[in-house]
Structures are given as C-alpha cells and as structure tokens.
PDB file of C-alpha atoms in Angstrom:
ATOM      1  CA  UNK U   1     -37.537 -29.470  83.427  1.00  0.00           C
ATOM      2  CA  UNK U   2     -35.519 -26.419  85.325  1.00  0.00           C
ATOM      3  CA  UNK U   3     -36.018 -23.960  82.381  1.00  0.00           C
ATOM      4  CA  UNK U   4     -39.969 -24.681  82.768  1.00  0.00           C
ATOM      5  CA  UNK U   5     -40.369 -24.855  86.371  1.00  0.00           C
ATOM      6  CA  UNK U   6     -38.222 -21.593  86.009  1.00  0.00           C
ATOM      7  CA  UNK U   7     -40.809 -19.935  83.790  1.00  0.00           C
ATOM      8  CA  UNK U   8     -43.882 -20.842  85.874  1.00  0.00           C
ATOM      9  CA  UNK U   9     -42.105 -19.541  89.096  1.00  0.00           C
ATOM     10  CA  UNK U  10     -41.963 -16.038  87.502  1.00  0.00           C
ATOM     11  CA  UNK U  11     -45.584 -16.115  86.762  1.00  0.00           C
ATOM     12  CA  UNK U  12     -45.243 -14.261  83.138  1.00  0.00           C
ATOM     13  CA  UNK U  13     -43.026 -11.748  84.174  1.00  0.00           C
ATOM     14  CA  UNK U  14     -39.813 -11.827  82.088  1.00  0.00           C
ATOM     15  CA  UNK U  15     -37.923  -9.184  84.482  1.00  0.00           C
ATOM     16  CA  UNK U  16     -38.796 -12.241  87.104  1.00  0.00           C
ATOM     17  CA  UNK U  17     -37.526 -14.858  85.104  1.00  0.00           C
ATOM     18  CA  UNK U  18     -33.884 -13.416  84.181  1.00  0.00           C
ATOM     19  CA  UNK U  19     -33.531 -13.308  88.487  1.00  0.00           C
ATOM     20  CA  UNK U  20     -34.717 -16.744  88.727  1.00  0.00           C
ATOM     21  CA  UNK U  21     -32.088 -18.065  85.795  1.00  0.00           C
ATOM     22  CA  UNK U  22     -29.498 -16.084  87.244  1.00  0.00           C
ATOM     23  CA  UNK U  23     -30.457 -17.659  90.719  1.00  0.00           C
ATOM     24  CA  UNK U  24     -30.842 -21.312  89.219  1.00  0.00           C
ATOM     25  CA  UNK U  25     -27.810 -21.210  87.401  1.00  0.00           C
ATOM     26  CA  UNK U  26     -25.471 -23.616  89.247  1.00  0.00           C
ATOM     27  CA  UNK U  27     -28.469 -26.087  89.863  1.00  0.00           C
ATOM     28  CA  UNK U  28     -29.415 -29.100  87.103  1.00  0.00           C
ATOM     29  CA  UNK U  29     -32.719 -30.785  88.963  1.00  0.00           C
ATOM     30  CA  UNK U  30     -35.820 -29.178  89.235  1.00  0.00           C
ATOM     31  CA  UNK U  31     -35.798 -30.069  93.363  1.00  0.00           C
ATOM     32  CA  UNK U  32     -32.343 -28.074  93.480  1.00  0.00           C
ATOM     33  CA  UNK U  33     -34.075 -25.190  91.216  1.00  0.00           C
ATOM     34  CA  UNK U  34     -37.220 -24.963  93.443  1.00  0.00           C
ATOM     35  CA  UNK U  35     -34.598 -24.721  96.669  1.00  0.00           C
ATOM     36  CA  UNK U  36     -33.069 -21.770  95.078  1.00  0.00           C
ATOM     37  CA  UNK U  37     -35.952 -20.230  94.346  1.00  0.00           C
ATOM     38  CA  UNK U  38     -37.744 -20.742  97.605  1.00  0.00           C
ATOM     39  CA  UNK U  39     -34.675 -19.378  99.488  1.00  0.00           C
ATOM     40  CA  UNK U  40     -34.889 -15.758  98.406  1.00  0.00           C
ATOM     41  CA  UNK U  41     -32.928 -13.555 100.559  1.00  0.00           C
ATOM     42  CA  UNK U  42     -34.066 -10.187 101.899  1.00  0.00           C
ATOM     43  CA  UNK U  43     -31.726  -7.593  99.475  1.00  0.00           C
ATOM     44  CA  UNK U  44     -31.743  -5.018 101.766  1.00  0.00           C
ATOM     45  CA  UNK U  45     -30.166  -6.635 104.827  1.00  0.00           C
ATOM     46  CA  UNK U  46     -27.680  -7.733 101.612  1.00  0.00           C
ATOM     47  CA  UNK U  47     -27.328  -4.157 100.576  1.00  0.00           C
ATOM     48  CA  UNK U  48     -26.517  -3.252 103.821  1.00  0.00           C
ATOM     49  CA  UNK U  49     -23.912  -6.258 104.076  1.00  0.00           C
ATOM     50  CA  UNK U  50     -22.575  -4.984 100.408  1.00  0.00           C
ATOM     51  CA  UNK U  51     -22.899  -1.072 101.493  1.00  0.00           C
ATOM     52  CA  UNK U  52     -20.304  -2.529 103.973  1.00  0.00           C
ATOM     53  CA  UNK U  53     -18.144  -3.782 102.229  1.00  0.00           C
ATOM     54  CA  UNK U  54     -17.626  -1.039  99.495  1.00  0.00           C
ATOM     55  CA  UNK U  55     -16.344   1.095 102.451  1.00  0.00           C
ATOM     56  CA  UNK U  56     -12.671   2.250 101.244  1.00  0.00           C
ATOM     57  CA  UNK U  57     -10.281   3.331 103.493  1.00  0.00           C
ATOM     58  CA  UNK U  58     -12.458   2.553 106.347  1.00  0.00           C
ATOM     59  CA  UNK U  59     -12.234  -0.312 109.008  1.00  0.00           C
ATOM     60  CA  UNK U  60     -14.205  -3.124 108.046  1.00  0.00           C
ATOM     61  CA  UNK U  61     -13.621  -5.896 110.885  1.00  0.00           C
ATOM     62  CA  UNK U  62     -14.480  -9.338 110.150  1.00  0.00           C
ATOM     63  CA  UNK U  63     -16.619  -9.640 113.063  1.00  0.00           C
ATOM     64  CA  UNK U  64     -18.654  -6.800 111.972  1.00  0.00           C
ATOM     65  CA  UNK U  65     -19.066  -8.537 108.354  1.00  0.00           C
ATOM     66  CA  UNK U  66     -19.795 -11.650 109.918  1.00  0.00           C
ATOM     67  CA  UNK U  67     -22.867 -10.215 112.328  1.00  0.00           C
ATOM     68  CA  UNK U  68     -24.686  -7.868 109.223  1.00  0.00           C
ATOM     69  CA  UNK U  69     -24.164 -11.687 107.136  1.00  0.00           C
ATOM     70  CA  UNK U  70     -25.979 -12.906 109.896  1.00  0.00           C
ATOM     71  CA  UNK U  71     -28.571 -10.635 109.877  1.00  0.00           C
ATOM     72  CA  UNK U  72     -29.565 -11.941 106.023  1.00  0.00           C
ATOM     73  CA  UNK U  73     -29.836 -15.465 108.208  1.00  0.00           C
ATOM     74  CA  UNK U  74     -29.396 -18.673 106.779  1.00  0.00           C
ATOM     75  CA  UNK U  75     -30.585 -18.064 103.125  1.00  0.00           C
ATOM     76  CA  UNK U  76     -29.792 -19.198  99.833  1.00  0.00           C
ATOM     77  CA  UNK U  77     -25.833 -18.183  99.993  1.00  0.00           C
ATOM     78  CA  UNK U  78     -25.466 -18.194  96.545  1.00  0.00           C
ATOM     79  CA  UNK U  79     -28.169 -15.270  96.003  1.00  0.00           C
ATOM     80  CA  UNK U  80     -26.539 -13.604  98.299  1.00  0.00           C
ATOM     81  CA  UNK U  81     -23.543 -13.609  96.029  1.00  0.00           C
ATOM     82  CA  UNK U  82     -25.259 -12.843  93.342  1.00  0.00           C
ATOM     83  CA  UNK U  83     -26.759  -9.484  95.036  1.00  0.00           C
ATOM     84  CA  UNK U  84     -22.918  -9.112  96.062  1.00  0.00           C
ATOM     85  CA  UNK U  85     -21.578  -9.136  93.078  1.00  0.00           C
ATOM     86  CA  UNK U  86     -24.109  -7.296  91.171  1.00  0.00           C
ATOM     87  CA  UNK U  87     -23.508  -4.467  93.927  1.00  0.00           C
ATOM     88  CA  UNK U  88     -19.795  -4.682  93.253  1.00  0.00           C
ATOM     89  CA  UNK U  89     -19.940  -4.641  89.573  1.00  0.00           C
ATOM     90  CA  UNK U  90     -22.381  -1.261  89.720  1.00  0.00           C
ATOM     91  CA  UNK U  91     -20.258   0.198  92.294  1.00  0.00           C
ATOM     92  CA  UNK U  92     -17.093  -0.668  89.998  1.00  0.00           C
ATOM     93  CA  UNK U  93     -19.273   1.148  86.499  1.00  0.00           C
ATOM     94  CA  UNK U  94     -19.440   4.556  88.726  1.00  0.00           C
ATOM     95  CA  UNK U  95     -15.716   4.188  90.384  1.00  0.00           C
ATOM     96  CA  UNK U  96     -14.258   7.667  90.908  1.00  0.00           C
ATOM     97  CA  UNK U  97     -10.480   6.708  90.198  1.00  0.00           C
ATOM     98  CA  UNK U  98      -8.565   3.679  89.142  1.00  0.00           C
ATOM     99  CA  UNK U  99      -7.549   2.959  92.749  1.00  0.00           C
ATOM    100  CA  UNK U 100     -11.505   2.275  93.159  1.00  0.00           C
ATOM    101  CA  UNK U 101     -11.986   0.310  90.364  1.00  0.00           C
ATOM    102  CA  UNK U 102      -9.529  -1.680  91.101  1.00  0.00           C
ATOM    103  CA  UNK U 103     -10.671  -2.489  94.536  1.00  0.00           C
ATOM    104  CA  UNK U 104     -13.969  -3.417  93.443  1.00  0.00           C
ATOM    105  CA  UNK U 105     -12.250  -5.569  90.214  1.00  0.00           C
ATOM    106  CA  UNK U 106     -10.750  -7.490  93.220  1.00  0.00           C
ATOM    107  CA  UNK U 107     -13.789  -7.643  95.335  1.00  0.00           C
ATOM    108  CA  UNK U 108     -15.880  -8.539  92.071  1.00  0.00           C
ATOM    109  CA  UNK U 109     -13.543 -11.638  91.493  1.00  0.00           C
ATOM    110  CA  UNK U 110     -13.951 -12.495  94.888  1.00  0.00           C
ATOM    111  CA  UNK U 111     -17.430 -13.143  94.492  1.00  0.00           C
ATOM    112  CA  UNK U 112     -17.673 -13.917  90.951  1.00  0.00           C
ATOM    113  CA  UNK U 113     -17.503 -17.699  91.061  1.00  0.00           C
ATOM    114  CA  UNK U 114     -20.917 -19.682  91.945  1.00  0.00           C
ATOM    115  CA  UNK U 115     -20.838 -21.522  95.332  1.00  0.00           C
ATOM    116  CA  UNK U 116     -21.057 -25.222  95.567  1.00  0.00           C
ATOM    117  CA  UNK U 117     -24.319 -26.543  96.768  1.00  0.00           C
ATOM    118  CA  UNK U 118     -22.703 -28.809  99.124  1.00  0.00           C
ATOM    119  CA  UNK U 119     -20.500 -26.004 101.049  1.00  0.00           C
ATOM    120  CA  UNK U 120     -22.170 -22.346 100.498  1.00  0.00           C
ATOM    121  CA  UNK U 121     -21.899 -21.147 104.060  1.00  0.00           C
ATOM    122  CA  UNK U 122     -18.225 -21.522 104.147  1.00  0.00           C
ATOM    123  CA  UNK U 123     -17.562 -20.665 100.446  1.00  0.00           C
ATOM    124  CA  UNK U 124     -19.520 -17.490 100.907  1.00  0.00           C
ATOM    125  CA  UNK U 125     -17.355 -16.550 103.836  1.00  0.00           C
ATOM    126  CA  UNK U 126     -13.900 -17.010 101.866  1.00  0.00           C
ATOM    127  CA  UNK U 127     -15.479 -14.809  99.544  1.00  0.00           C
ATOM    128  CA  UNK U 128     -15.990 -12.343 102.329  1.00  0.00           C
ATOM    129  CA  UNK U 129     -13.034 -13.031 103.747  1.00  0.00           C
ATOM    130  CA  UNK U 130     -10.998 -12.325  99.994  1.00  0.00           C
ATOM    131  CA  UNK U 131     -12.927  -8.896  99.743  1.00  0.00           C
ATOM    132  CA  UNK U 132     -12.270  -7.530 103.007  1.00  0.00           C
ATOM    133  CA  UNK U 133      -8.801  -8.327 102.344  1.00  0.00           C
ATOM    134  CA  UNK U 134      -8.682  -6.423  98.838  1.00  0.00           C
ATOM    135  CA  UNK U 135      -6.978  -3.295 100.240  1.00  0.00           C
TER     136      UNK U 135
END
C-alpha cells in the first residue's frame, strides 16, 4: 500500500520516487506516507541551515541554528534530516584533510538515525545540538 501510493506520488518519474522512498522510509501506513510526502520542506532555507553548520572553525551559536531551523518552519523534520545528512555526507566526499572529514563523520552520525514520528521537533534538535558540538 506505501510502495504504491509511493509510485503514484512521483507521477512516473523514477528520480522522484527514490526521494519519496528515502522520505517514507520510517513510515508503515499509507496515511503516515502521504504526511511525509505532503510535508516537503523548502531545501534551500535547509541548505542554508546545513551551509551553517559545515562552518569549521567558525562560531556557530545555538541561537543562530535555532532561528535559520526556524526559517524551514514547521515541516516534515525528518526531511529535513535527510537534506542534512545528504549535505554532510557530500561535504565529507570533498573534505580537504582528515581533520574535516572527521568533523563531518561526526556531524553525519549525528544525523544519520531516522526521527521518531512521535517526537521529530525535539529529536531533530539533539541532532543539531550533537553537530554543533562536533568540534
């Protein structure tokens, strides 16, 4: 029932389709499947968030985390972990030195595990919270 409501959401395009499994992958009804999927988050206010938090070396306050995650507003957390950690793990494929990689192998962890439906605002934060704290 997910797998096919999956495929008629990304209306023959199998580029589409890959996001929306990726996106539907913690859910097991079709209702929590179309909730995903109707709660797509703007990626550039998450690139901007991610942008953010890839800044070595530089202050990154957790107030200032906390008002750009705001700016994405109240969307589906959990795709904005996805877009997280795919940021993270591209960032860590073109690190520049093993003290980078490493950073973003902590960051990546930090956001590698998929959010529980029930709590996603504050699991999303400790996430946050675990990769601003990976210096």
């Amino acid at each position: 029932e997910v797998i096919s409501y999956i495929a008629t959401n990304s209306q023959g395009s199998p580029r589409q389709a890959l996001v929306n499994l990726e996106r539907c992958a913690a859910t097991k009804t079709k209702k929590e499947a179309a909730r995903s999927l109707e709660n797509v988050v703007d990626e550039e206010q998450v690139i901007e968030f991610c942008r953010f938090l890839c800044q070595f070396g530089k202050s990154r306050p957790w107030v200032k985390a906390m008002d750009l995650l705001g700016k994405v507003g109240e969307s589906n957390c959990e795709s904005i972990r996805i877009v997280t950690a795919n940021y993270i793990g591209a960032c860590l494929k073109g690190a520049k030195s093993d003290a980078d990689a490493v950073q973003y192998l902590k960051m990546l962890e930090a956001f590698s595990t998929p959010l529980p439906l029930s709590e996603q605002r504050p699991a999303l934060m400790l996430a946050v919270g675990r990769a601003l704290l990976a210096e």
